[in-house]
């Protein structure tokens, strides 16, 4: 294994969900913004915006959407937004129509810009000795979040990051073996699922070693749980929310 | 600005599109896979797969789709795939139906897993003194790429990475000012577009200093160009390709 400061942090990545009661310094925040700014961007369109949420009312509203007590609590909350609005203004000022801004293609490129920036910022966070957790849960109720943040058309909040000084030292969460997720040339016709029982035992041990009040579970059980079971959920309203924002309007094919 | 080894590389990120004729070592590749493996993953569903394309025929086919001579040439080509197939097998082996695997919600979570891993790997690449470029161009013809890589249902190639030993030293590409892309609490009702002329001049100078045969352009001009102008493109077939892969089937609302 190649070793250096960056990779050391990457191989030791764990999501931090408990932070000391302190906010990031302006210098830290500015550094994170600069890192986000230098992230790769699709076709140099720069379709990403960061919102730093410090207002207590807004933080509480985001927390409620996420159903996670640590969201908008200690530390800092950043919302990463796929943003086609800025480029729309540039086109309008030149007297042009919206062109391809309402296509799924361009929306997905904005999503990619946004998620690349999220991970880049998280790596910077961890390199500073801080910790964080990616919040997909902001999409539990996209329409509500768009109202709370008062976002304009053709913008969409994709991921949050809750970051700060770690106040916990969680175990490294065991991941699927590489032989189930990295391949040369050919995607396997037969996935080596015979590796799953061993992996399930490792996951089970991981949960067993966590706090006594945590569930003890396997990966297989989780994939066969409500995470993926058919159910009615507000998260499926995301398509309606996208359309209401004027995004991915060619989805109806 | 906070300084450390990781951030130094992040603030100096530039896409590398010309590589020395060498492939990564097994140790380098394995390290990158391990980094990908430890990346944050939505709801611990681990819906991402990496394909390392070394077969010359396949590399040529991907290059043709990307219309970029450096793709699948010197260095190594990785394809990052949103992968719901593995979890489908796990559900099938337990006698369960596909549950939510065909929803846009779960597809977007897989996209996020995949893009987070792509950036994480790119950061590891750059920390090793190597370089790379993110390839959104693999989606120029998604259906064709799925055929070339012979991917199963409910998988979808999202981004590529071409990586290797840099054989060029491009200038840092100037990005939008932070005051146009990072905000506290409120997304601006009036975007400070008065900053654009200065930024356009900086971008213009950047292109001017590049090789003489490169275009000299502004950001504003690019946003008002074919990048975003309405046009017929195979990239809009992505929705049909998603549906053909059994993904995001609830898009028709």
Coordinates of N, CA and C in Angstrom, one line a residue, chain A residues 1-2 4-7 10-11 13 15 27-28 31 33-35 37-41 43-46 48-55 58 83 85-87 89-91 93-94 96 98-101 103-106 108-109 111-112 115-116 119-120 122-124 127-128 134 139 150-152 155 158-159 172-178 180-187 189 191 193 196 199 203 207 219-220 222-225 227-231 233 235-236 238-240 243 250-253, chain B residues 1-2 4-7 10-11 13 15 27-28 30-31 33-35 37-41 43-46 48-55 58 83 85-87 89-91 93-94 96 98-101 103-106 108-109 111-112 115-116 118-120 122-124 127-128 134 139 150-152 155 158-159 172-178 180-187 189 191 193 196 199 203 207 219-220 222-225 227-231 233 235-236 238-239 243 250-253:
Chain A
X1 N 0.8 -1.2 0.0 CA 0.0 0.0 0.0 C 0.9 1.3 0.0
X2 N 0.6 2.2 -0.9 CA 1.3 3.5 -0.9 C 0.8 4.3 0.4
X4 N 0.9 8.0 2.4 CA 1.3 9.4 2.6 C 0.2 10.0 3.5
X5 N 0.3 11.3 3.8 CA -0.6 12.0 4.7 C -2.1 11.9 4.2
X6 N -2.2 12.2 2.9 CA -3.6 12.2 2.4 C -4.2 10.8 2.4
X7 N -3.5 9.8 2.0 CA -4.0 8.5 1.9 C -4.3 7.9 3.3
X10 N -7.5 9.0 4.2 CA -8.6 8.4 3.4 C -8.9 7.0 3.8
X11 N -7.8 6.2 4.1 CA -8.0 4.8 4.6 C -8.6 4.8 6.0
X13 N -10.9 6.9 7.0 CA -12.2 7.6 7.0 C -13.3 6.9 7.8
X15 N -17.3 8.3 9.4 CA -18.2 9.4 9.5 C -18.3 9.8 11.0
X27 N -10.8 31.1 8.8 CA -9.7 30.6 7.9 C -10.0 29.2 7.5
X28 N -10.5 28.4 8.4 CA -10.8 27.0 8.0 C -11.9 27.0 6.9
X31 N -10.7 28.2 3.6 CA -9.8 27.1 2.9 C -10.7 26.1 2.3
X33 N -13.8 26.4 1.2 CA -14.4 27.0 0.0 C -13.4 27.0 -1.2
X34 N -12.2 27.4 -0.9 CA -11.2 27.4 -1.9 C -11.0 26.0 -2.5
X35 N -11.0 25.0 -1.7 CA -10.8 23.7 -2.1 C -12.0 23.3 -3.0
X37 N -13.8 25.3 -4.7 CA -13.7 26.1 -5.9 C -12.8 25.5 -6.9
X38 N -11.7 24.8 -6.5 CA -10.8 24.3 -7.4 C -11.1 22.8 -7.8
X39 N -12.2 22.3 -7.4 CA -12.6 21.0 -7.8 C -12.9 20.9 -9.3
X40 N -12.7 19.7 -9.8 CA -13.0 19.4 -11.2 C -14.5 19.8 -11.5
X41 N -14.7 20.4 -12.6 CA -16.1 20.8 -13.0 C -16.4 20.4 -14.4
X43 N -17.2 20.2 -18.1 CA -17.2 21.2 -19.2 C -17.0 22.6 -18.7
X44 N -16.3 22.8 -17.6 CA -16.0 24.1 -17.1 C -17.2 24.9 -16.9
X45 N -18.3 24.3 -16.5 CA -19.6 25.1 -16.3 C -19.8 25.5 -14.9
X46 N -19.0 25.0 -13.9 CA -19.1 25.4 -12.5 C -20.5 25.6 -12.0
X48 N -22.1 24.6 -9.2 CA -22.2 24.2 -7.8 C -22.2 25.4 -7.0
X49 N -23.0 25.4 -5.9 CA -23.0 26.5 -4.9 C -23.0 25.9 -3.5
X50 N -22.3 26.5 -2.6 CA -22.3 26.1 -1.2 C -23.1 27.1 -0.3
X51 N -23.9 26.6 0.5 CA -24.6 27.4 1.5 C -24.2 27.0 2.9
X52 N -23.6 27.9 3.6 CA -23.2 27.7 5.0 C -24.4 28.1 5.9
X53 N -25.0 27.2 6.6 CA -26.2 27.4 7.3 C -25.8 27.7 8.8
X54 N -25.9 28.9 9.2 CA -25.6 29.3 10.6 C -26.9 29.8 11.4
X55 N -27.9 30.2 10.6 CA -29.1 30.7 11.3 C -29.8 29.5 12.0
X58 N -33.0 28.0 10.6 CA -32.8 27.2 9.4 C -32.1 25.9 9.8
X83 N -26.4 23.9 -9.1 CA -26.8 25.2 -9.4 C -26.7 25.6 -10.9
X85 N -28.8 28.0 -12.0 CA -29.4 29.3 -12.0 C -28.3 30.4 -12.4
X86 N -27.1 30.3 -11.9 CA -26.1 31.3 -12.2 C -25.8 31.4 -13.7
X87 N -25.8 30.2 -14.3 CA -25.5 30.2 -15.8 C -26.8 30.7 -16.6
X89 N -28.7 33.1 -15.6 CA -28.6 34.6 -15.6 C -27.6 35.0 -16.7
X90 N -26.5 34.3 -16.8 CA -25.5 34.7 -17.8 C -26.0 34.6 -19.2
X91 N -26.9 33.6 -19.4 CA -27.5 33.5 -20.7 C -28.5 34.5 -20.9
X93 N -28.7 37.5 -19.6 CA -28.0 38.8 -19.8 C -27.5 39.0 -21.2
X94 N -27.2 37.8 -21.9 CA -26.8 37.9 -23.3 C -27.9 37.8 -24.2
X96 N -30.0 35.3 -24.4 CA -30.3 33.9 -24.9 C -31.3 33.2 -24.1
X98 N -32.9 29.5 -22.3 CA -32.2 28.6 -21.4 C -31.5 27.5 -22.0
X99 N -31.6 27.3 -23.3 CA -30.9 26.2 -24.0 C -31.1 24.9 -23.3
X100 N -30.0 24.2 -23.0 CA -30.1 22.8 -22.4 C -30.2 22.8 -20.9
X101 N -30.4 23.9 -20.3 CA -30.4 24.0 -18.8 C -31.4 23.1 -18.1
X103 N -32.3 20.0 -19.2 CA -32.2 18.6 -19.6 C -31.6 17.8 -18.4
X104 N -31.9 16.5 -18.5 CA -31.3 15.6 -17.5 C -29.8 15.5 -17.6
X105 N -29.3 15.6 -18.8 CA -27.9 15.6 -19.1 C -27.2 16.7 -18.3
X106 N -27.6 17.9 -18.4 CA -27.0 19.0 -17.8 C -27.2 19.0 -16.3
X108 N -27.4 16.3 -14.5 CA -26.5 15.3 -13.9 C -25.1 15.8 -13.9
X109 N -24.7 16.6 -14.8 CA -23.4 17.2 -14.8 C -23.3 18.2 -13.6
X111 N -25.0 17.8 -10.8 CA -24.9 16.8 -9.6 C -23.5 16.4 -9.5
X112 N -22.8 16.0 -10.6 CA -21.5 15.5 -10.5 C -20.5 16.6 -9.9
X115 N -21.2 16.8 -6.1 CA -20.7 15.7 -5.3 C -19.2 15.6 -5.3
X116 N -18.6 15.9 -6.4 CA -17.1 16.0 -6.4 C -16.6 17.0 -5.4
X119 N -16.9 15.7 -1.7 CA -15.9 14.8 -1.2 C -14.5 15.5 -1.1
X120 N -14.3 16.4 -2.0 CA -13.0 17.2 -2.0 C -13.0 18.0 -0.6
X122 N -14.6 17.3 2.1 CA -14.5 16.3 3.2 C -13.1 15.9 3.4
X123 N -12.4 15.7 2.3 CA -11.0 15.3 2.4 C -10.1 16.4 3.1
X124 N -10.5 17.7 2.7 CA -9.8 18.8 3.3 C -10.1 18.9 4.8
X127 N -8.2 16.2 6.6 CA -6.7 16.6 6.6 C -6.4 17.6 7.7
X128 N -7.4 18.4 8.1 CA -7.2 19.4 9.2 C -7.3 18.8 10.5
X134 N -21.3 13.0 5.5 CA -22.1 13.4 4.4 C -23.5 13.1 4.7
X139 N -32.2 15.1 1.5 CA -33.2 14.8 0.4 C -34.4 14.0 0.9
X150 N -35.0 28.7 0.6 CA -35.5 29.7 -0.3 C -34.7 29.8 -1.6
X151 N -34.6 28.6 -2.2 CA -33.7 28.5 -3.4 C -34.5 28.8 -4.7
X152 N -33.8 29.4 -5.7 CA -34.5 29.8 -6.9 C -34.6 28.5 -7.8
X155 N -32.1 25.2 -9.2 CA -31.1 24.8 -8.2 C -31.7 23.6 -7.5
X158 N -28.2 18.8 -3.1 CA -27.8 17.4 -3.3 C -27.3 16.7 -2.1
X159 N -26.3 17.3 -1.4 CA -25.8 16.7 -0.2 C -25.4 17.8 0.8
X172 N -13.6 1.8 12.4 CA -13.6 1.8 11.0 C -14.7 0.8 10.6
X173 N -15.6 1.3 9.7 CA -16.7 0.4 9.3 C -16.3 -0.5 8.2
X174 N -16.4 -1.8 8.3 CA -15.9 -2.7 7.3 C -16.7 -2.7 6.0
X175 N -15.9 -2.6 4.9 CA -16.6 -2.5 3.6 C -16.5 -3.8 2.8
X176 N -17.3 -3.9 1.8 CA -17.3 -5.1 0.9 C -15.9 -5.4 0.5
X177 N -15.5 -6.7 0.4 CA -14.2 -7.0 -0.2 C -14.0 -6.4 -1.6
X178 N -12.8 -6.1 -1.9 CA -12.5 -5.5 -3.2 C -12.9 -6.5 -4.3
X180 N -15.4 -7.9 -4.7 CA -16.8 -7.7 -5.1 C -17.1 -6.4 -5.7
X181 N -16.0 -5.5 -5.7 CA -16.3 -4.1 -6.2 C -15.3 -3.5 -7.1
X182 N -14.2 -4.2 -7.5 CA -13.2 -3.7 -8.4 C -12.8 -4.8 -9.3
X183 N -12.9 -4.6 -10.7 CA -12.7 -5.6 -11.6 C -11.8 -5.1 -12.8
X184 N -11.2 -6.0 -13.5 CA -10.4 -5.6 -14.7 C -11.1 -6.1 -15.9
X185 N -11.4 -5.1 -16.7 CA -12.1 -5.3 -18.0 C -13.5 -5.8 -18.0
X186 N -13.7 -6.9 -17.3 CA -15.0 -7.5 -17.4 C -15.8 -7.4 -16.1
X187 N -17.0 -6.9 -16.2 CA -17.9 -7.0 -15.0 C -18.3 -8.5 -14.9
X189 N -19.7 -12.0 -14.8 CA -21.0 -12.7 -15.2 C -21.6 -13.3 -13.9
X191 N -21.2 -12.9 -9.9 CA -20.5 -12.1 -8.8 C -20.2 -13.1 -7.7
X193 N -20.5 -14.2 -4.8 CA -21.3 -14.0 -3.6 C -21.0 -15.0 -2.5
X196 N -19.8 -13.4 0.7 CA -20.7 -12.6 1.5 C -20.8 -13.2 3.0
X199 N -18.0 -11.8 5.0 CA -18.2 -10.3 5.1 C -19.3 -10.0 6.1
X203 N -19.1 -7.7 9.5 CA -20.0 -6.6 9.8 C -20.7 -6.8 11.1
X207 N -20.7 -4.3 14.5 CA -21.9 -3.8 15.2 C -21.9 -4.3 16.7
X219 N -24.6 -7.2 6.6 CA -24.8 -6.4 5.4 C -26.0 -7.0 4.7
X220 N -26.0 -8.3 4.5 CA -27.1 -9.0 3.8 C -28.5 -8.6 4.4
X222 N -29.3 -5.9 6.0 CA -29.6 -4.5 5.8 C -30.1 -4.3 4.4
X223 N -29.5 -5.0 3.4 CA -30.0 -4.9 2.0 C -31.4 -5.5 1.8
X224 N -31.7 -6.4 2.7 CA -33.0 -7.0 2.7 C -34.0 -6.3 3.7
X225 N -33.7 -5.1 4.0 CA -34.5 -4.4 5.0 C -35.3 -3.2 4.4
X227 N -34.4 -0.3 4.1 CA -33.6 0.5 3.2 C -34.0 0.4 1.7
X228 N -34.2 -0.9 1.4 CA -34.5 -1.1 0.0 C -35.9 -1.8 -0.3
X229 N -36.6 -2.1 0.8 CA -37.9 -2.7 0.6 C -38.9 -1.6 0.0
X230 N -39.8 -2.1 -0.8 CA -40.8 -1.2 -1.3 C -41.6 -0.5 -0.2
X231 N -41.8 0.8 -0.3 CA -42.5 1.5 0.8 C -42.9 2.9 0.3
X233 N -42.6 6.6 0.7 CA -41.7 7.6 1.3 C -41.7 8.9 0.6
X235 N -39.2 10.5 0.0 CA -38.0 10.6 -0.8 C -38.4 10.3 -2.3
X236 N -39.5 9.6 -2.5 CA -39.9 9.4 -3.9 C -40.5 10.6 -4.6
X238 N -38.9 13.2 -5.0 CA -37.8 13.9 -5.5 C -38.0 14.2 -7.0
X239 N -38.6 13.3 -7.7 CA -38.9 13.6 -9.2 C -39.8 14.8 -9.3
X240 N -40.9 14.8 -8.6 CA -41.8 15.9 -8.6 C -41.0 17.2 -8.2
X243 N -38.8 18.4 -11.1 CA -39.6 19.0 -12.1 C -40.1 20.4 -11.7
X250 N -36.8 16.6 -19.4 CA -36.9 15.6 -20.4 C -37.0 14.2 -19.9
X251 N -37.2 14.1 -18.5 CA -37.3 12.8 -17.9 C -38.5 12.0 -18.4
X252 N -39.5 12.7 -18.9 CA -40.8 12.1 -19.3 C -40.6 11.5 -20.7
X253 N -39.9 10.4 -20.9 CA -39.8 9.9 -22.3 C -40.5 8.5 -22.3
Chain B
X1 N -5.1 31.0 5.0 CA -5.4 29.7 4.4 C -4.7 28.6 5.2
X2 N -5.4 27.6 5.6 CA -4.8 26.4 6.2 C -3.9 25.7 5.2
X4 N -1.6 22.2 4.4 CA -1.0 20.9 4.7 C -0.8 20.2 3.3
X5 N -0.3 19.0 3.4 CA 0.0 18.3 2.1 C -1.2 18.1 1.3
X6 N -2.3 17.7 1.9 CA -3.5 17.4 1.2 C -4.1 18.6 0.5
X7 N -4.2 19.7 1.3 CA -4.8 20.9 0.8 C -3.9 21.5 -0.3
X10 N -4.9 20.0 -3.3 CA -6.2 20.3 -3.7 C -6.3 21.7 -4.4
X11 N -5.5 22.6 -3.8 CA -5.6 24.0 -4.3 C -4.8 24.1 -5.6
X13 N -5.0 21.7 -7.9 CA -5.6 20.8 -8.8 C -5.7 21.3 -10.3
X15 N -6.5 19.5 -14.2 CA -6.8 18.2 -15.0 C -5.6 18.0 -15.9
X27 N 0.6 -1.9 -6.7 CA 0.5 -1.3 -5.4 C -0.2 0.0 -5.5
X28 N 0.0 0.8 -6.5 CA -0.7 2.1 -6.7 C -2.2 1.8 -6.9
X30 N -4.0 -0.8 -6.2 CA -4.6 -1.4 -5.0 C -4.9 -0.3 -4.0
X31 N -4.0 0.6 -3.8 CA -4.2 1.7 -2.9 C -5.4 2.5 -3.3
X33 N -7.9 1.5 -5.1 CA -9.2 0.8 -4.8 C -9.5 0.8 -3.3
X34 N -8.5 0.7 -2.5 CA -8.8 0.7 -1.0 C -9.4 2.1 -0.6
X35 N -8.9 3.1 -1.2 CA -9.4 4.5 -1.0 C -10.9 4.5 -1.4
X37 N -12.9 2.2 -1.7 CA -13.6 1.3 -0.8 C -14.0 1.9 0.5
X38 N -13.2 2.8 1.0 CA -13.4 3.5 2.3 C -14.2 4.8 2.2
X39 N -14.6 5.1 1.0 CA -15.4 6.3 0.7 C -16.7 6.3 1.4
X40 N -17.2 7.4 1.8 CA -18.6 7.5 2.4 C -19.6 6.8 1.4
X41 N -20.6 6.2 1.9 CA -21.6 5.5 1.1 C -23.0 5.7 1.7
X43 N -26.4 5.4 3.1 CA -27.1 4.4 3.9 C -26.4 3.0 3.9
X44 N -25.0 3.1 3.8 CA -24.2 1.9 3.9 C -24.6 0.9 2.8
X45 N -25.1 1.4 1.7 CA -25.5 0.4 0.6 C -24.4 0.0 -0.3
X46 N -23.3 0.8 -0.4 CA -22.1 0.5 -1.2 C -22.5 0.1 -2.6
X48 N -21.4 1.1 -5.7 CA -20.4 1.6 -6.6 C -19.5 0.4 -7.0
X49 N -19.1 0.4 -8.2 CA -18.1 -0.6 -8.7 C -17.1 0.1 -9.6
X50 N -15.9 -0.3 -9.6 CA -14.8 0.2 -10.4 C -14.4 -0.8 -11.5
X51 N -14.3 -0.4 -12.7 CA -13.8 -1.2 -13.8 C -12.5 -0.6 -14.3
X52 N -11.4 -1.4 -14.2 CA -10.1 -1.0 -14.7 C -10.0 -1.5 -16.2
X53 N -10.0 -0.6 -17.1 CA -10.0 -1.0 -18.5 C -8.6 -1.1 -19.1
X54 N -8.1 -2.3 -19.3 CA -6.8 -2.5 -19.9 C -6.8 -3.1 -21.3
X55 N -7.9 -3.7 -21.6 CA -8.0 -4.3 -22.9 C -8.0 -3.3 -24.0
X58 N -11.3 -2.4 -25.9 CA -12.2 -1.7 -25.0 C -11.8 -0.2 -24.8
X83 N -23.9 1.0 -9.2 CA -24.1 -0.4 -9.2 C -25.2 -0.9 -8.2
X85 N -26.9 -3.7 -9.0 CA -27.0 -5.1 -9.4 C -26.5 -6.0 -8.2
X86 N -25.5 -5.6 -7.5 CA -24.9 -6.5 -6.5 C -26.0 -6.6 -5.4
X87 N -26.6 -5.5 -5.0 CA -27.7 -5.6 -4.0 C -28.9 -6.3 -4.5
X89 N -28.8 -9.0 -6.4 CA -28.5 -10.4 -6.2 C -28.7 -10.8 -4.7
X90 N -28.3 -9.9 -3.8 CA -28.4 -10.2 -2.4 C -29.9 -10.3 -2.0
X91 N -30.7 -9.5 -2.6 CA -32.2 -9.5 -2.3 C -32.8 -10.8 -3.0
X93 N -31.3 -13.6 -3.6 CA -30.8 -14.8 -2.8 C -31.7 -15.0 -1.6
X94 N -32.2 -13.9 -1.0 CA -33.0 -14.0 0.2 C -34.5 -14.2 -0.2
X96 N -36.3 -12.1 -2.0 CA -37.0 -10.8 -2.0 C -37.1 -10.2 -3.4
X98 N -37.2 -6.7 -6.0 CA -36.2 -5.7 -6.2 C -36.5 -4.4 -5.3
X99 N -37.7 -4.4 -4.6 CA -37.9 -3.3 -3.7 C -37.8 -2.0 -4.4
X100 N -37.0 -1.1 -3.8 CA -36.8 0.3 -4.3 C -35.7 0.5 -5.3
X101 N -35.1 -0.6 -5.8 CA -33.9 -0.5 -6.6 C -34.2 0.2 -7.9
X103 N -36.0 2.9 -8.2 CA -36.5 4.3 -8.0 C -35.4 5.3 -8.3
X104 N -35.8 6.5 -8.6 CA -34.8 7.6 -8.9 C -34.1 7.9 -7.6
X105 N -34.7 7.8 -6.4 CA -34.1 8.1 -5.1 C -32.9 7.2 -5.0
X106 N -33.1 5.9 -5.1 CA -32.0 4.9 -4.9 C -30.9 5.1 -6.0
X108 N -30.1 7.9 -7.5 CA -29.3 9.1 -7.2 C -28.3 8.8 -6.0
X109 N -28.7 8.0 -5.1 CA -27.8 7.6 -4.0 C -26.6 6.8 -4.5
X111 N -25.5 7.1 -7.6 CA -24.7 8.1 -8.3 C -23.8 8.9 -7.3
X112 N -24.3 9.2 -6.2 CA -23.5 9.9 -5.2 C -22.4 9.1 -4.7
X115 N -19.7 9.1 -7.4 CA -19.0 10.4 -7.7 C -18.1 10.7 -6.4
X116 N -18.6 10.4 -5.2 CA -17.7 10.6 -4.0 C -16.5 9.7 -4.2
X118 N -15.1 8.7 -6.9 CA -14.2 9.2 -8.0 C -13.3 10.3 -7.5
X119 N -13.9 11.3 -6.8 CA -13.1 12.4 -6.3 C -12.1 11.9 -5.2
X120 N -12.5 11.0 -4.4 CA -11.6 10.5 -3.4 C -10.4 9.8 -4.0
X122 N -9.3 10.5 -7.1 CA -8.5 11.5 -7.7 C -7.6 12.2 -6.7
X123 N -8.1 12.5 -5.5 CA -7.2 13.1 -4.5 C -6.1 12.2 -4.1
X124 N -6.3 10.9 -4.0 CA -5.2 9.9 -3.8 C -4.2 9.9 -4.9
X127 N -2.1 13.0 -4.6 CA -1.2 12.9 -3.5 C 0.0 12.1 -3.7
X128 N -0.1 11.1 -4.7 CA 1.0 10.3 -5.1 C 1.9 11.0 -6.1
X134 N -11.1 13.8 -14.8 CA -12.4 13.2 -14.7 C -13.1 13.2 -16.0
X139 N -20.3 9.6 -20.9 CA -21.8 9.6 -21.1 C -22.2 10.2 -22.4
X150 N -20.3 -4.4 -21.5 CA -21.2 -5.5 -21.2 C -21.7 -5.5 -19.8
X151 N -22.3 -4.4 -19.4 CA -22.8 -4.2 -18.0 C -24.2 -4.8 -17.9
X152 N -24.5 -5.4 -16.7 CA -25.8 -5.9 -16.5 C -26.8 -4.8 -16.2
X155 N -27.1 -1.3 -13.6 CA -25.8 -0.6 -13.4 C -25.7 0.5 -14.4
X158 N -21.0 6.2 -14.7 CA -21.2 7.6 -14.4 C -20.0 8.5 -14.8
X159 N -18.8 8.2 -14.3 CA -17.6 9.0 -14.6 C -16.5 8.0 -14.9
X172 N -3.0 26.7 -13.7 CA -4.2 26.6 -12.9 C -5.4 27.3 -13.6
X173 N -6.5 26.7 -13.7 CA -7.6 27.3 -14.4 C -8.4 28.2 -13.5
X174 N -8.6 29.4 -13.8 CA -9.2 30.3 -12.9 C -10.7 30.1 -12.7
X175 N -11.2 30.0 -11.5 CA -12.6 29.7 -11.2 C -13.3 30.9 -10.8
X176 N -14.6 30.8 -10.8 CA -15.5 31.9 -10.4 C -15.1 32.4 -9.0
X177 N -15.2 33.7 -8.8 CA -14.9 34.2 -7.4 C -15.9 33.5 -6.4
X178 N -15.3 33.4 -5.2 CA -16.1 32.8 -4.1 C -17.4 33.5 -3.9
X180 N -19.4 34.5 -5.8 CA -20.5 34.0 -6.7 C -20.9 32.6 -6.4
X181 N -20.2 31.9 -5.5 CA -20.5 30.5 -5.3 C -20.5 30.0 -3.9
X182 N -20.3 30.8 -2.9 CA -20.4 30.4 -1.5 C -21.1 31.5 -0.7
X183 N -22.2 31.1 0.0 CA -23.0 32.1 0.7 C -23.3 31.6 2.1
X184 N -23.6 32.6 3.0 CA -24.1 32.2 4.3 C -25.6 32.4 4.5
X185 N -26.2 31.3 4.8 CA -27.7 31.3 5.1 C -28.6 31.6 3.9
X186 N -28.3 32.7 3.2 CA -29.3 33.1 2.1 C -28.7 33.0 0.7
X187 N -29.3 32.2 -0.1 CA -29.0 32.2 -1.5 C -29.3 33.6 -2.0
X189 N -30.7 36.9 -3.6 CA -31.8 37.3 -4.4 C -31.3 37.9 -5.7
X191 N -27.8 37.9 -7.7 CA -26.4 37.4 -7.8 C -25.5 38.6 -8.2
X193 N -23.5 39.8 -10.3 CA -23.0 39.5 -11.7 C -22.1 40.6 -12.1
X196 N -18.6 39.6 -13.0 CA -18.3 38.7 -14.1 C -17.3 39.4 -15.1
X199 N -13.9 38.6 -14.0 CA -13.6 37.2 -14.1 C -13.4 36.8 -15.5
X203 N -10.2 34.8 -17.2 CA -10.3 33.6 -18.0 C -9.7 33.8 -19.4
X207 N -6.6 31.7 -21.2 CA -6.6 31.0 -22.5 C -5.5 31.6 -23.4
X219 N -15.6 33.2 -19.8 CA -16.6 32.3 -19.2 C -17.9 32.6 -19.8
X220 N -18.3 33.8 -19.8 CA -19.6 34.3 -20.3 C -19.8 33.7 -21.7
X222 N -18.5 31.1 -23.1 CA -18.7 29.7 -23.1 C -20.1 29.2 -22.6
X223 N -20.6 30.0 -21.7 CA -22.0 29.6 -21.2 C -23.0 30.0 -22.2
X224 N -22.7 30.9 -23.1 CA -23.6 31.2 -24.2 C -23.2 30.5 -25.5
X225 N -22.5 29.4 -25.4 CA -22.1 28.6 -26.5 C -22.8 27.3 -26.7
X227 N -22.1 24.6 -25.5 CA -22.2 23.8 -24.3 C -23.6 23.8 -23.7
X228 N -24.3 24.9 -23.8 CA -25.6 25.0 -23.2 C -26.7 25.4 -24.3
X229 N -26.3 25.7 -25.5 CA -27.3 26.0 -26.5 C -28.1 24.8 -26.8
X230 N -29.4 25.0 -27.1 CA -30.3 23.9 -27.5 C -29.7 23.2 -28.7
X231 N -29.6 21.9 -28.7 CA -29.1 21.2 -29.9 C -29.5 19.7 -29.8
X233 N -28.4 16.1 -29.4 CA -27.1 15.4 -29.0 C -27.5 14.0 -28.5
X235 N -26.3 12.8 -26.0 CA -26.3 12.8 -24.6 C -27.7 12.9 -24.0
X236 N -28.6 13.4 -24.8 CA -30.0 13.4 -24.3 C -30.7 12.0 -24.3
X238 N -29.6 9.8 -22.6 CA -29.3 9.2 -21.3 C -30.5 8.7 -20.6
X239 N -31.7 9.4 -20.7 CA -32.9 9.0 -20.0 C -33.4 7.7 -20.5
X243 N -33.6 4.1 -18.4 CA -34.8 3.3 -18.4 C -34.5 1.9 -18.9
X250 N -39.3 5.5 -12.0 CA -40.4 6.4 -11.5 C -40.2 7.8 -12.1
X251 N -39.4 8.0 -13.1 CA -39.2 9.4 -13.6 C -40.4 9.9 -14.2
X252 N -41.3 9.0 -14.7 CA -42.5 9.4 -15.5 C -43.6 9.9 -14.5
X253 N -43.4 11.0 -13.9 CA -44.5 11.4 -13.0 C -45.1 12.7 -13.6

